Each structure stands twice: as structure tokens, then as C-alpha cells.
Amino acid sequence: MTQGLQSLTGHTSPILMLSDAAQDIYDGVRDLPIISPHGHCAPSWFAENTPFADPVELLILPDNRVLRMLFSQGVGLEELGVGVPADQRNSREIFRIFAKHFHKFRGTPTDMWMAATLARVFGITATLNAENADTIYDKIDAELKSARMRPQALMEAFNIEVLATTDDALDDLAHHKVARKQKLRGKMIPTFQPDSVLDPKHPDFKTDIVKLAEVTGQDTGSFEGYLEALLARRAYFMANGATSTDHSVQELVTCYLTEKRAATLYAKALDGKITPKEAQSFYGHMLIEMAQMSAEDGLVMQIHAGVRRNSNKEMFDKFGAGICGDIPIATNWVDGMDALLNRVGNSKDMNILVYALDEAAYARELAPMAGHWPALRLGAPWWFHDSANGNARYLDRVVETAGYWNLVGFSDDTCALMSIPARHDMWRRGVSIHLAEQRKRGILGRTDVDEIAKLLCRDLAIDAYKLGSVV
């Protein structure tokens, strides 16, 4: 392990240069603990604390952005080890392919994040290429055998104060329970993700409803029993540290049905006789049910909307969900959230966090909505817009309408553990650049920028995700 890891959050980053004024602000937030309130790291990593097998398992396979770019350049996913059992994977050859194509990441945040990770964690400052691929592979592979490169040690070295995972509604959270007994330096908490038992169009809906009955002891054959089962799972997650739910919504529609109509559609869904339009109505109603439950039990509600999942049907059929084919689509947030917000949006005690991939919606809809509804807050730039320019566009478009206190701060939303420090560092630098410009223009004073920098880089995430009892 290189000495750079010991002072990781304070290390000079190669990813975004700062003016003297921005540097001054950045110096006040660079070493803040990392709050990662929404992400997809595997809880088993931290519960089992076993070494990562090799550089491919560490840097390539968990990073959808890496897979996506290489696939777009004609590299087969099998060549990268996707769907290949670990004992049949030629990791050195996969890393050679990655190195051969690494220059094609130039201009993307992946280039910046990977360069920062190699330099700051492994002391590798040479640009990765085909000629040095084996040398760099061997250096990383040797480091992985050190106890200091195990997941728990990395979590401490990265100064991660809170790490939230995203967990299926039926998960027994066994890994979370094990990790909690090990008293990690940072806190790892689950997130309740119930889409497979809310959306009749989900391929696992019917089988997961049966499992829902098994794990809760409720009769999910009736709509009333189904709601009781969902309440039971929410309570189970909360008892194991969860503070939020997460909903991935392709086409955002919310509508409030009568109990009789909802029960009728639920029965049709269980029988496999529900039409696509009816399924959308039922899911739209269940989002409101989830919001009303959040108003009662206090779980924060996250909505990630505006992405066509698994658009590459051949790759989906071959490798399953989440491989390369997600594409942003336009979303009508005003109409889509209308029924939900008019049920619970005036609540001062609940938090609904919305994340968008339609940048045009930031200024047109979302900032004005967050600037009005007490329950609503606007999430950070997400997925395709989690970048230096994406951060700048976001802050420029939303602050004048929503203000700073109606934002969520930053969420890295990744399963690529090694990129987490670099992603947060890029955000902190972007915030510093933005606030330096605000001060230069006379919009904010020095005390203002220092306060707001800390809000955007840590405190807003704690407040939005109700992490006060966790940190």
C-alpha cells in the first residue's frame, strides 16, 4: 500500500484544476468524511472482508462506465469477464484489453477517476497503456494481497463515514448484520428497494409476491395482506439501519386509486391478466402508497426516473439487467409527480428525493418544484451527468430557483468502490469552483461560501437522508 492512501482525501488530485479562490474554499472541505447515502457496493465485501481476487474484480467488473465504453468500441463483454466464472477468467488478458483501450476514456469522468485511483491508492502515475499493462497489473495485484487493501480497511482509509447499499425488499440483510457486529470504522446501512414487489411489469413480480408472503407471514393473496407485508419489510429494514427507500422508475406516473380499484388490479396482476396500462396505474398507485408509508414511518423516499433500462435486448437476454444498455429519456416531472405530491408533498417531516437524467428538467421543472413543495428535494447529478461539466451545469441551473437548502448534496451512486473518493473529490472541486464564482460576482460573502461548501459536501446529505442517528 502506498503512503498516498493514508491521506487519500487530502491528496492533490489530478482531476480538476482550481483557481486560488476555489482552492481556498476546497481546502475547507477536501478532508471532510465521505457520506455515500446511495450506492450499490456489495455488503458482502465488508461482512466477509476477503481480499479482492485481482485487478479486474477490483477495477473493471464493478464499473458499468468502464464496461459501457469498451463495449461501444467493439470489445465483447465476455472478453471483459462478464458472465464468466471467476475460475475461468483470464484476468491478466482482460486487463491488457482495458489498458489497450484506456486512451479512449479521455474526456470522460472515468479517465479522471481511474487516473486518480491509480495515483492516489497505488502510487501509479504513468498513463495506462498496452506497453505497461502487465507491469501495472502486477503492482496492483501485489497490493491486493495486503491486509490494508481489504474492503474494511479501504472503507476506513477512504474516510467513508456512511455507506448505504441498495438491497432487494426480500433480502434478509445477513451481510449487514455480520458487518455491524464487526464494528466497522464507518457505518454501512441498507436501503429498501421494493420495485420487484410493486411493479406488475417486473419479471419477478409474481414469484417475489409469493416470497414476500413467506418472509413476512402475511397473506399476500389479498391486497390488505400485501400492504401489511410491505409495512413489515419496511420495519425490518429500519430495524437493521435503513433510513431510505429507492424506486427506479422508467416512465414516471403516479395516480391514487380507490382501495377497491387497487385491490382489483392487484388480483389481476397476480393472475397474470393485467394490461400494460393497468400495470402502470397500479405501480403509480403503489408509489403513492410508499410515500404515505414514508410519511408515517419516516423512511426517506428516493425516486430515480428518466432512464430506459436494458435497451440492448440481445445483451439483456445474454447477461441480464444492468449491462451497458441504460439510456436517458425525457420525463414529465410535473404531471408524473402530481398525484403523489398532492397527497404528501406538503408534509414538513418527510423527504422525497428526486434524481433525474433529463437535464432540461433541472431548470424547467425540478428546481421550481423543489423550491415549492416542503417534502421535495432535488438530488445530485446522476449517472451520465456525474462529471465535472455535469456538476457545473447542475449548480448553474438549479440554485437560483431552488436555493442550496432544497438540494441533497452529493450521492456517488456506484458499485465501483475504488472510484468513490475520486467522485466525491470531483464534486467538492466543482462546488468550490461554483462558490468561488458566486463570491467573485458578489452574490455570496466569504462566510456564506464556507458554510455552503460544507452543506453541499456533507451536511445536506446527512439531513436529506436522515442520517443524524447514524453518523
CSV table of C-alpha atoms in Angstrom, one decimal:
chain,number,residue,atom,x,y,z
A,1,MET,CA,0.0,0.0,0.0
A,2,THR,CA,1.4,3.4,-0.9
A,3,GLN,CA,1.6,6.2,1.5
A,4,GLY,CA,-0.9,8.2,-0.6
A,5,LEU,CA,-3.7,6.1,0.7
A,6,GLN,CA,-3.1,7.3,4.2
A,7,SER,CA,-4.0,10.8,3.3
A,8,LEU,CA,-6.3,10.0,0.5
A,9,THR,CA,-8.9,12.7,0.8
A,10,GLY,CA,-6.3,15.4,1.1
A,11,HIS,CA,-4.1,14.3,-1.7
A,12,THR,CA,-3.6,16.7,-4.6
A,13,SER,CA,-6.0,15.3,-7.3
A,14,PRO,CA,-5.3,15.3,-11.0
A,15,ILE,CA,-8.9,15.5,-11.9
A,16,LEU,CA,-9.9,19.2,-11.9
A,17,MET,CA,-7.7,22.3,-11.5
A,18,LEU,CA,-8.7,25.1,-9.3
A,19,SER,CA,-8.1,28.9,-9.1
A,20,ASP,CA,-6.6,30.3,-6.0
A,21,ALA,CA,-10.1,31.4,-4.8
A,22,ALA,CA,-11.6,28.0,-5.5
A,23,GLN,CA,-8.6,26.3,-3.8
A,24,ASP,CA,-9.2,28.3,-0.7
A,25,ILE,CA,-12.7,27.0,-0.5
A,26,TYR,CA,-11.7,23.5,-1.4
A,27,ASP,CA,-9.2,23.4,1.4
A,28,GLY,CA,-12.1,23.7,3.9
A,29,VAL,CA,-13.9,20.6,2.5
A,30,ARG,CA,-11.3,18.4,1.0
A,31,ASP,CA,-10.8,16.3,4.1
A,32,LEU,CA,-14.5,16.0,5.2
A,33,PRO,CA,-15.6,12.4,5.8
A,34,ILE,CA,-17.4,10.9,2.8
A,35,ILE,CA,-21.2,10.4,3.1
A,36,SER,CA,-22.3,7.9,0.5
A,37,PRO,CA,-26.0,7.8,1.1
A,38,HIS,CA,-27.0,5.8,-2.0
A,39,GLY,CA,-24.9,3.3,-3.8
A,40,HIS,CA,-24.5,-0.3,-5.0
A,41,CYS,CA,-21.4,-1.7,-3.3
A,42,ALA,CA,-21.9,-5.3,-2.3
A,43,PRO,CA,-22.5,-5.6,1.5
A,44,SER,CA,-20.8,-9.0,1.4
A,45,TRP,CA,-17.4,-7.2,0.7
A,46,PHE,CA,-17.5,-5.6,4.1
A,47,ALA,CA,-19.1,-8.5,6.0
A,48,GLU,CA,-16.6,-11.1,4.7
A,49,ASN,CA,-13.7,-8.7,4.3
A,50,THR,CA,-11.9,-11.1,1.9
A,51,PRO,CA,-9.3,-9.7,-0.5
A,52,PHE,CA,-10.3,-8.7,-4.0
A,53,ALA,CA,-9.3,-11.5,-6.3
A,54,ASP,CA,-7.4,-9.5,-8.8
A,55,PRO,CA,-7.3,-6.0,-10.5
A,56,VAL,CA,-10.2,-7.0,-12.8
A,57,GLU,CA,-12.5,-7.8,-10.0
A,58,LEU,CA,-11.4,-4.5,-8.3
A,59,LEU,CA,-11.4,-2.0,-11.1
A,60,ILE,CA,-13.2,-3.3,-14.2
A,61,LEU,CA,-16.1,-5.6,-13.5
A,62,PRO,CA,-17.9,-3.4,-10.9
A,63,ASP,CA,-17.7,-0.3,-13.0
A,64,ASN,CA,-20.5,-0.1,-15.5
A,65,ARG,CA,-18.9,3.0,-17.1
A,66,VAL,CA,-15.8,1.0,-18.0
A,67,LEU,CA,-17.8,-1.9,-19.5
A,68,ARG,CA,-20.0,0.5,-21.4
A,69,MET,CA,-17.2,2.4,-23.1
A,70,LEU,CA,-15.3,-0.7,-24.0
A,71,PHE,CA,-18.4,-2.4,-25.4
A,72,SER,CA,-19.1,0.7,-27.5
A,73,GLN,CA,-15.6,0.3,-29.0
A,74,GLY,CA,-16.3,-3.3,-30.1
A,75,VAL,CA,-15.0,-5.2,-27.1
A,76,GLY,CA,-17.2,-8.2,-26.3
A,77,LEU,CA,-18.5,-8.3,-22.7
A,78,GLU,CA,-17.3,-11.9,-22.4
A,79,GLU,CA,-13.8,-10.7,-23.3
A,80,LEU,CA,-14.1,-8.5,-20.2
A,81,GLY,CA,-15.1,-11.4,-18.0
A,82,VAL,CA,-18.8,-10.5,-17.8
A,83,GLY,CA,-20.8,-13.7,-17.2
A,84,VAL,CA,-17.6,-15.7,-16.9
A,85,PRO,CA,-17.0,-17.7,-13.7
A,86,ALA,CA,-14.0,-16.4,-11.8
A,87,ASP,CA,-12.0,-19.6,-12.1
A,88,GLN,CA,-12.4,-19.4,-15.9
A,89,ARG,CA,-11.4,-15.8,-16.2
A,90,ASN,CA,-8.1,-14.7,-17.7
A,91,SER,CA,-7.8,-11.6,-15.6
A,92,ARG,CA,-4.4,-10.6,-17.0
A,93,GLU,CA,-5.6,-10.7,-20.6
A,94,ILE,CA,-8.8,-8.7,-19.6
A,95,PHE,CA,-6.6,-6.0,-18.0
A,96,ARG,CA,-4.4,-5.9,-21.2
A,97,ILE,CA,-7.6,-5.2,-23.2
A,98,PHE,CA,-8.6,-2.5,-20.8
A,99,ALA,CA,-5.1,-0.9,-21.0
A,100,LYS,CA,-5.0,-1.1,-24.8
A,101,HIS,CA,-8.2,0.9,-25.0
A,102,PHE,CA,-7.7,3.2,-22.0
A,103,HIS,CA,-6.9,6.2,-24.1
A,104,LYS,CA,-10.5,6.1,-25.4
A,105,PHE,CA,-11.7,7.2,-22.0
A,106,ARG,CA,-10.1,10.6,-22.5
A,107,GLY,CA,-12.6,13.5,-21.8
A,108,THR,CA,-14.8,11.3,-19.7
A,109,PRO,CA,-15.0,11.3,-15.9
A,110,THR,CA,-13.9,7.6,-15.9
A,111,ASP,CA,-10.5,8.8,-17.2
A,112,MET,CA,-10.2,11.2,-14.3
A,113,TRP,CA,-11.5,8.8,-11.7
A,114,MET,CA,-9.2,5.9,-12.8
A,115,ALA,CA,-6.1,8.1,-13.0
A,116,ALA,CA,-6.8,9.5,-9.5
A,117,THR,CA,-7.3,6.0,-8.1
A,118,LEU,CA,-4.1,4.6,-9.7
A,119,ALA,CA,-2.1,7.6,-8.5
A,120,ARG,CA,-3.5,8.0,-5.0
A,121,VAL,CA,-4.1,4.5,-4.0
A,122,PHE,CA,-1.4,2.6,-5.8
A,123,GLY,CA,1.2,5.3,-6.5
A,124,ILE,CA,0.9,4.7,-10.2
A,125,THR,CA,1.3,8.0,-12.1
A,126,ALA,CA,2.2,6.5,-15.5
A,127,THR,CA,-0.6,6.6,-18.1
A,128,LEU,CA,-2.0,3.1,-18.5
A,129,ASN,CA,-1.4,1.7,-22.0
A,130,ALA,CA,-0.7,-1.6,-23.8
A,131,GLU,CA,3.0,-1.4,-23.1
A,132,ASN,CA,2.9,-1.1,-19.3
A,133,ALA,CA,-0.3,-3.1,-18.8
A,134,ASP,CA,1.5,-6.2,-17.3
A,135,THR,CA,3.7,-4.0,-15.0
A,136,ILE,CA,0.7,-2.1,-13.6
A,137,TYR,CA,-1.3,-5.3,-13.3
A,138,ASP,CA,1.4,-6.9,-11.3
A,139,LYS,CA,1.8,-3.9,-9.0
A,140,ILE,CA,-1.9,-3.7,-8.3
A,141,ASP,CA,-2.2,-7.5,-7.8
A,142,ALA,CA,0.7,-7.5,-5.3
A,143,GLU,CA,-1.0,-4.7,-3.3
A,144,LEU,CA,-4.3,-6.6,-3.2
A,145,LYS,CA,-2.6,-9.3,-1.1
A,146,SER,CA,-2.0,-6.7,1.7
A,147,ALA,CA,-4.5,-6.5,4.6
A,148,ARG,CA,-4.6,-2.8,4.0
A,149,MET,CA,-6.4,-3.4,0.7
A,150,ARG,CA,-9.2,-5.4,2.2
A,151,PRO,CA,-12.7,-3.8,2.0
A,152,GLN,CA,-12.9,-2.8,5.6
A,153,ALA,CA,-9.5,-1.2,5.6
A,154,LEU,CA,-10.3,0.7,2.4
A,155,MET,CA,-13.5,2.0,3.9
A,156,GLU,CA,-11.5,3.4,6.7
A,157,ALA,CA,-8.7,4.7,4.5
A,158,PHE,CA,-11.2,6.4,2.2
A,159,ASN,CA,-12.7,8.1,5.3
A,160,ILE,CA,-16.2,6.8,4.5
A,161,GLU,CA,-18.4,7.8,7.3
A,162,VAL,CA,-21.6,6.3,5.9
A,163,LEU,CA,-22.0,3.8,3.1
A,164,ALA,CA,-25.6,2.9,2.0
A,165,THR,CA,-26.1,-0.2,-0.1
A,166,THR,CA,-29.2,-0.9,-2.2
A,167,ASP,CA,-31.0,-4.1,-1.2
A,168,ASP,CA,-33.9,-6.1,-2.5
A,169,ALA,CA,-37.0,-5.9,-0.4
A,170,LEU,CA,-36.8,-9.6,0.3
A,171,ASP,CA,-33.1,-9.6,1.4
A,172,ASP,CA,-32.5,-11.0,4.9
A,173,LEU,CA,-29.7,-8.4,5.3
A,174,ALA,CA,-27.4,-11.1,6.8
A,175,HIS,CA,-24.3,-9.3,5.5
A,176,HIS,CA,-25.4,-6.1,7.2
A,177,LYS,CA,-25.9,-8.0,10.4
A,178,VAL,CA,-22.4,-9.6,10.3
A,179,ALA,CA,-20.8,-6.3,9.3
A,180,ARG,CA,-22.5,-4.4,12.2
A,181,LYS,CA,-21.1,-6.9,14.7
A,182,GLN,CA,-17.6,-6.3,13.3
A,183,LYS,CA,-17.9,-2.6,14.3
A,184,LEU,CA,-16.7,-1.0,11.1
A,185,ARG,CA,-15.0,2.3,11.4
A,186,GLY,CA,-17.7,3.8,9.1
A,187,LYS,CA,-21.3,2.8,9.1
A,188,MET,CA,-22.8,0.6,6.4
A,189,ILE,CA,-26.6,0.7,6.2
A,190,PRO,CA,-29.2,-0.9,3.8
A,191,THR,CA,-31.7,0.7,1.5
A,192,PHE,CA,-35.1,-0.7,0.9
A,193,GLN,CA,-35.7,-1.3,-2.8
A,194,PRO,CA,-39.2,-2.8,-3.4
A,195,ASP,CA,-39.7,-2.4,-7.1
A,196,SER,CA,-40.0,-6.1,-7.8
A,197,VAL,CA,-43.0,-6.3,-5.5
A,198,LEU,CA,-44.6,-3.1,-6.6
A,199,ASP,CA,-44.4,-3.1,-10.4
A,200,PRO,CA,-46.5,-5.9,-12.1
A,201,LYS,CA,-44.3,-5.4,-15.2
A,202,HIS,CA,-41.2,-6.5,-13.3
A,203,PRO,CA,-40.3,-10.0,-14.5
A,204,ASP,CA,-40.1,-11.3,-10.9
A,205,PHE,CA,-43.3,-9.8,-9.6
A,206,LYS,CA,-45.4,-12.9,-9.1
A,207,THR,CA,-42.6,-15.0,-7.7
A,208,ASP,CA,-41.5,-12.3,-5.4
A,209,ILE,CA,-45.0,-11.7,-4.1
A,210,VAL,CA,-45.0,-15.4,-3.0
A,211,LYS,CA,-41.6,-14.9,-1.3
A,212,LEU,CA,-43.0,-11.7,0.3
A,213,ALA,CA,-45.7,-13.9,2.0
A,214,GLU,CA,-43.1,-16.4,3.1
A,215,VAL,CA,-40.7,-13.9,4.8
A,216,THR,CA,-43.5,-11.9,6.5
A,217,GLY,CA,-46.1,-14.5,7.3
A,218,GLN,CA,-48.7,-12.2,5.7
A,219,ASP,CA,-51.4,-13.4,3.3
A,220,THR,CA,-50.3,-11.6,0.1
A,221,GLY,CA,-53.2,-13.2,-1.8
A,222,SER,CA,-55.2,-10.2,-0.6
A,223,PHE,CA,-54.4,-6.5,-1.2
A,224,GLU,CA,-54.8,-5.8,2.5
A,225,GLY,CA,-52.3,-8.6,3.4
A,226,TYR,CA,-50.0,-7.3,0.7
A,227,LEU,CA,-49.9,-3.9,2.2
A,228,GLU,CA,-49.3,-5.3,5.7
A,229,ALA,CA,-46.4,-7.4,4.3
A,230,LEU,CA,-44.8,-4.3,2.8
A,231,LEU,CA,-45.1,-2.5,6.1
A,232,ALA,CA,-43.4,-5.4,7.8
A,233,ARG,CA,-40.5,-5.4,5.4
A,234,ARG,CA,-40.0,-1.6,5.8
A,235,ALA,CA,-40.0,-2.1,9.6
A,236,TYR,CA,-37.4,-4.9,9.2
A,237,PHE,CA,-35.1,-2.7,7.1
A,238,MET,CA,-35.4,0.1,9.6
A,239,ALA,CA,-34.6,-2.2,12.5
A,240,ASN,CA,-31.4,-3.0,10.6
A,241,GLY,CA,-30.4,0.6,10.0
A,242,ALA,CA,-32.1,1.7,6.8
A,243,THR,CA,-33.1,5.3,6.5
A,244,SER,CA,-34.4,5.3,2.9
A,245,THR,CA,-36.3,3.5,0.2
A,246,ASP,CA,-35.3,3.6,-3.5
A,247,HIS,CA,-37.5,3.4,-6.5
A,248,SER,CA,-36.2,3.1,-10.1
A,249,VAL,CA,-39.0,4.4,-12.4
A,250,GLN,CA,-38.8,4.3,-16.2
A,251,GLU,CA,-42.0,6.2,-17.0
A,252,LEU,CA,-43.0,8.4,-14.1
A,253,VAL,CA,-46.7,8.2,-13.4
A,254,THR,CA,-48.4,8.5,-10.1
A,255,CYS,CA,-52.1,8.1,-9.5
A,256,TYR,CA,-54.3,7.5,-6.5
A,257,LEU,CA,-56.8,4.7,-6.9
A,258,THR,CA,-59.7,3.7,-4.7
A,259,GLU,CA,-59.0,0.8,-2.4
A,260,LYS,CA,-61.4,-1.3,-4.4
A,261,ARG,CA,-59.8,-0.5,-7.8
A,262,ALA,CA,-56.3,-1.1,-6.4
A,263,ALA,CA,-57.4,-4.5,-5.0
A,264,THR,CA,-58.9,-5.4,-8.3
A,265,LEU,CA,-55.7,-4.5,-10.3
A,266,TYR,CA,-53.6,-6.4,-7.7
A,267,ALA,CA,-55.7,-9.5,-8.2
A,268,LYS,CA,-55.4,-9.2,-12.0
A,269,ALA,CA,-51.6,-8.8,-11.6
A,270,LEU,CA,-51.4,-12.0,-9.5
A,271,ASP,CA,-53.4,-13.8,-12.1
A,272,GLY,CA,-51.2,-12.5,-15.0
A,273,LYS,CA,-54.2,-10.8,-16.6
A,274,ILE,CA,-53.3,-7.2,-16.0
A,275,THR,CA,-52.9,-5.0,-19.1
A,276,PRO,CA,-49.8,-2.7,-19.5
A,277,LYS,CA,-51.9,0.4,-18.9
A,278,GLU,CA,-53.4,-1.2,-15.8
A,279,ALA,CA,-50.0,-2.2,-14.6
A,280,GLN,CA,-48.7,1.3,-14.9
A,281,SER,CA,-51.7,2.6,-13.0
A,282,PHE,CA,-51.2,0.1,-10.2
A,283,TYR,CA,-47.5,0.9,-9.9
A,284,GLY,CA,-48.3,4.6,-9.9
A,285,HIS,CA,-50.7,4.0,-7.0
A,286,MET,CA,-48.2,1.9,-5.1
A,287,LEU,CA,-45.6,4.7,-5.4
A,288,ILE,CA,-48.2,6.9,-3.5
A,289,GLU,CA,-48.7,4.1,-1.0
A,290,MET,CA,-45.0,4.0,-0.4
A,291,ALA,CA,-44.9,7.8,0.0
A,292,GLN,CA,-47.8,7.6,2.5
A,293,MET,CA,-45.9,4.9,4.4
A,294,SER,CA,-42.8,7.1,4.4
A,295,ALA,CA,-44.9,9.9,5.9
A,296,GLU,CA,-45.8,7.6,8.7
A,297,ASP,CA,-42.6,5.6,9.4
A,298,GLY,CA,-40.1,8.3,8.4
A,299,LEU,CA,-38.1,6.5,5.7
A,300,VAL,CA,-36.8,8.9,3.1
A,301,MET,CA,-38.2,8.1,-0.4
A,302,GLN,CA,-35.8,8.2,-3.4
A,303,ILE,CA,-37.1,8.3,-6.9
A,304,HIS,CA,-34.7,7.7,-9.8
A,305,ALA,CA,-36.5,8.4,-13.0
A,306,GLY,CA,-36.0,9.0,-16.7
A,307,VAL,CA,-33.9,6.1,-17.9
A,308,ARG,CA,-34.8,3.4,-20.4
A,309,ARG,CA,-33.3,0.3,-18.8
A,310,ASN,CA,-31.7,-2.6,-20.7
A,311,SER,CA,-32.3,-1.1,-24.2
A,312,ASN,CA,-29.9,-3.6,-25.8
A,313,LYS,CA,-32.2,-6.6,-25.9
A,314,GLU,CA,-29.5,-9.1,-27.0
A,315,MET,CA,-27.2,-8.1,-24.2
A,316,PHE,CA,-30.1,-8.2,-21.7
A,317,ASP,CA,-31.1,-11.7,-22.8
A,318,LYS,CA,-27.5,-12.8,-22.6
A,319,PHE,CA,-26.2,-11.2,-19.4
A,320,GLY,CA,-29.3,-9.9,-17.6
A,321,ALA,CA,-30.1,-6.4,-16.2
A,322,GLY,CA,-27.7,-3.6,-15.7
A,323,ILE,CA,-25.2,-4.3,-18.6
A,324,CYS,CA,-24.5,-1.2,-20.7
A,325,GLY,CA,-27.9,-0.6,-22.2
A,326,ASP,CA,-29.4,2.2,-20.0
A,327,ILE,CA,-30.3,5.3,-21.9
A,328,PRO,CA,-31.7,8.6,-20.6
A,329,ILE,CA,-35.2,9.6,-21.7
A,330,ALA,CA,-37.3,12.8,-21.2
A,331,THR,CA,-39.5,12.8,-18.1
A,332,ASN,CA,-42.6,14.9,-17.3
A,333,TRP,CA,-42.0,15.5,-13.6
A,334,VAL,CA,-44.9,18.0,-13.0
A,335,ASP,CA,-47.6,15.6,-14.3
A,336,GLY,CA,-45.7,12.5,-13.1
A,337,MET,CA,-45.4,13.6,-9.5
A,338,ASP,CA,-48.8,15.5,-9.4
A,339,ALA,CA,-50.9,12.8,-7.6
A,340,LEU,CA,-48.1,11.9,-5.2
A,341,LEU,CA,-47.2,15.4,-4.2
A,342,ASN,CA,-50.8,16.4,-3.8
A,343,ARG,CA,-51.1,13.5,-1.3
A,344,VAL,CA,-48.0,14.1,0.8
A,345,GLY,CA,-46.0,16.9,-0.7
A,346,ASN,CA,-47.0,19.5,1.9
A,347,SER,CA,-45.6,17.3,4.7
A,348,LYS,CA,-42.7,19.1,6.6
A,349,ASP,CA,-41.5,15.9,8.2
A,350,MET,CA,-40.8,13.6,5.2
A,351,ASN,CA,-38.2,13.8,2.5
A,352,ILE,CA,-38.8,12.8,-1.1
A,353,LEU,CA,-35.5,12.9,-3.1
A,354,VAL,CA,-35.8,13.0,-6.9
A,355,TYR,CA,-32.9,12.2,-9.3
A,356,ALA,CA,-33.2,13.0,-13.0
A,357,LEU,CA,-31.4,12.1,-16.2
A,358,ASP,CA,-33.2,14.7,-18.2
A,359,GLU,CA,-31.0,17.8,-17.7
A,360,ALA,CA,-33.6,20.1,-19.3
A,361,ALA,CA,-35.9,19.3,-16.4
A,362,TYR,CA,-33.5,20.8,-13.9
A,363,ALA,CA,-34.4,24.5,-14.5
A,364,ARG,CA,-37.7,23.9,-16.2
A,365,GLU,CA,-39.4,21.7,-13.6
A,366,LEU,CA,-37.4,20.2,-10.8
A,367,ALA,CA,-35.7,23.3,-9.3
A,368,PRO,CA,-39.1,25.1,-9.2
A,369,MET,CA,-40.8,22.0,-7.7
A,370,ALA,CA,-38.1,21.6,-5.0
A,371,GLY,CA,-38.4,25.3,-4.4
A,372,HIS,CA,-42.1,24.9,-3.6
A,373,TRP,CA,-43.0,21.5,-2.1
A,374,PRO,CA,-41.8,21.2,1.5
A,375,ALA,CA,-41.3,17.4,1.2
A,376,LEU,CA,-39.3,17.5,-2.1
A,377,ARG,CA,-35.6,17.8,-2.5
A,378,LEU,CA,-33.5,17.7,-5.7
A,379,GLY,CA,-30.9,15.0,-6.0
A,380,ALA,CA,-27.3,15.5,-7.3
A,381,PRO,CA,-26.3,15.0,-10.9
A,382,TRP,CA,-26.7,11.3,-11.6
A,383,TRP,CA,-25.3,8.6,-13.8
A,384,PHE,CA,-24.5,10.3,-17.2
A,385,HIS,CA,-24.2,13.7,-15.5
A,386,ASP,CA,-21.9,12.8,-12.6
A,387,SER,CA,-19.0,14.6,-14.2
A,388,ALA,CA,-17.1,17.9,-13.9
A,389,ASN,CA,-19.2,19.6,-16.5
A,390,GLY,CA,-22.4,17.9,-15.3
A,391,ASN,CA,-21.8,19.2,-11.8
A,392,ALA,CA,-21.3,22.8,-13.1
A,393,ARG,CA,-24.4,22.7,-15.3
A,394,TYR,CA,-26.5,21.4,-12.4
A,395,LEU,CA,-25.4,24.1,-9.9
A,396,ASP,CA,-25.9,26.8,-12.6
A,397,ARG,CA,-29.4,25.6,-13.4
A,398,VAL,CA,-30.9,24.9,-10.1
A,399,VAL,CA,-29.5,27.2,-7.4
A,400,GLU,CA,-31.3,30.4,-8.4
A,401,THR,CA,-34.7,28.7,-8.2
A,402,ALA,CA,-34.3,26.0,-5.6
A,403,GLY,CA,-31.6,27.6,-3.4
A,404,TYR,CA,-29.0,25.4,-1.7
A,405,TRP,CA,-31.0,24.1,1.2
A,406,ASN,CA,-33.5,22.3,-1.1
A,407,LEU,CA,-30.7,20.2,-2.6
A,408,VAL,CA,-29.5,16.8,-1.4
A,409,GLY,CA,-25.7,17.3,-1.6
A,410,PHE,CA,-23.8,14.6,-3.4
A,411,SER,CA,-24.5,10.9,-3.9
A,412,ASP,CA,-22.0,8.8,-5.8
A,413,ASP,CA,-24.5,6.0,-6.7
A,414,THR,CA,-21.8,3.5,-7.6
A,415,CYS,CA,-20.8,-0.1,-7.1
A,416,ALA,CA,-17.2,0.8,-8.0
A,417,LEU,CA,-15.7,1.1,-4.5
A,418,MET,CA,-12.4,2.4,-5.7
A,419,SER,CA,-13.9,5.3,-7.5
A,420,ILE,CA,-15.8,6.7,-4.5
A,421,PRO,CA,-13.1,9.1,-3.2
A,422,ALA,CA,-12.4,10.4,-6.7
A,423,ARG,CA,-16.1,11.0,-7.4
A,424,HIS,CA,-16.6,12.9,-4.1
A,425,ASP,CA,-13.4,14.9,-4.8
A,426,MET,CA,-14.6,15.9,-8.2
A,427,TRP,CA,-17.9,17.1,-6.6
A,428,ARG,CA,-16.0,19.0,-3.9
A,429,ARG,CA,-13.8,20.7,-6.5
A,430,GLY,CA,-16.8,21.6,-8.6
A,431,VAL,CA,-18.6,23.1,-5.6
A,432,SER,CA,-15.5,25.1,-4.8
A,433,ILE,CA,-15.3,26.5,-8.4
A,434,HIS,CA,-19.0,27.3,-8.3
A,435,LEU,CA,-18.8,29.1,-5.0
A,436,ALA,CA,-15.7,31.0,-5.9
A,437,GLU,CA,-17.6,32.4,-8.9
A,438,GLN,CA,-20.5,33.3,-6.7
A,439,ARG,CA,-18.2,35.2,-4.3
A,440,LYS,CA,-16.4,36.9,-7.2
A,441,ARG,CA,-19.7,38.2,-8.5
A,442,GLY,CA,-20.7,39.5,-5.1
A,443,ILE,CA,-23.6,37.1,-4.8
A,444,LEU,CA,-22.1,35.4,-1.7
A,445,GLY,CA,-19.7,36.5,1.0
A,446,ARG,CA,-16.8,34.6,2.4
A,447,THR,CA,-18.8,33.2,5.4
A,448,ASP,CA,-21.5,32.2,3.0
A,449,VAL,CA,-19.3,30.2,0.8
A,450,ASP,CA,-17.6,28.3,3.6
A,451,GLU,CA,-20.9,27.4,5.1
A,452,ILE,CA,-22.5,26.3,1.8
A,453,ALA,CA,-19.4,24.3,0.8
A,454,LYS,CA,-19.8,22.2,3.9
A,455,LEU,CA,-23.5,21.8,3.3
A,456,LEU,CA,-23.1,20.6,-0.3
A,457,CYS,CA,-20.2,18.3,0.5
A,458,ARG,CA,-21.5,16.6,3.7
A,459,ASP,CA,-24.3,18.1,5.8
A,460,LEU,CA,-27.1,18.3,3.2
A,461,ALA,CA,-26.7,14.5,2.5
A,462,ILE,CA,-26.9,13.8,6.3
A,463,ASP,CA,-30.1,15.9,6.6
A,464,ALA,CA,-31.8,14.8,3.4
A,465,TYR,CA,-31.2,11.1,4.1
A,466,LYS,CA,-32.0,11.5,7.9
A,467,LEU,CA,-28.6,10.1,8.8
A,468,GLY,CA,-28.3,12.1,12.0
A,469,SER,CA,-28.7,9.0,14.2
A,470,VAL,CA,-26.1,7.1,12.0
A,471,VAL,CA,-23.1,9.5,11.9
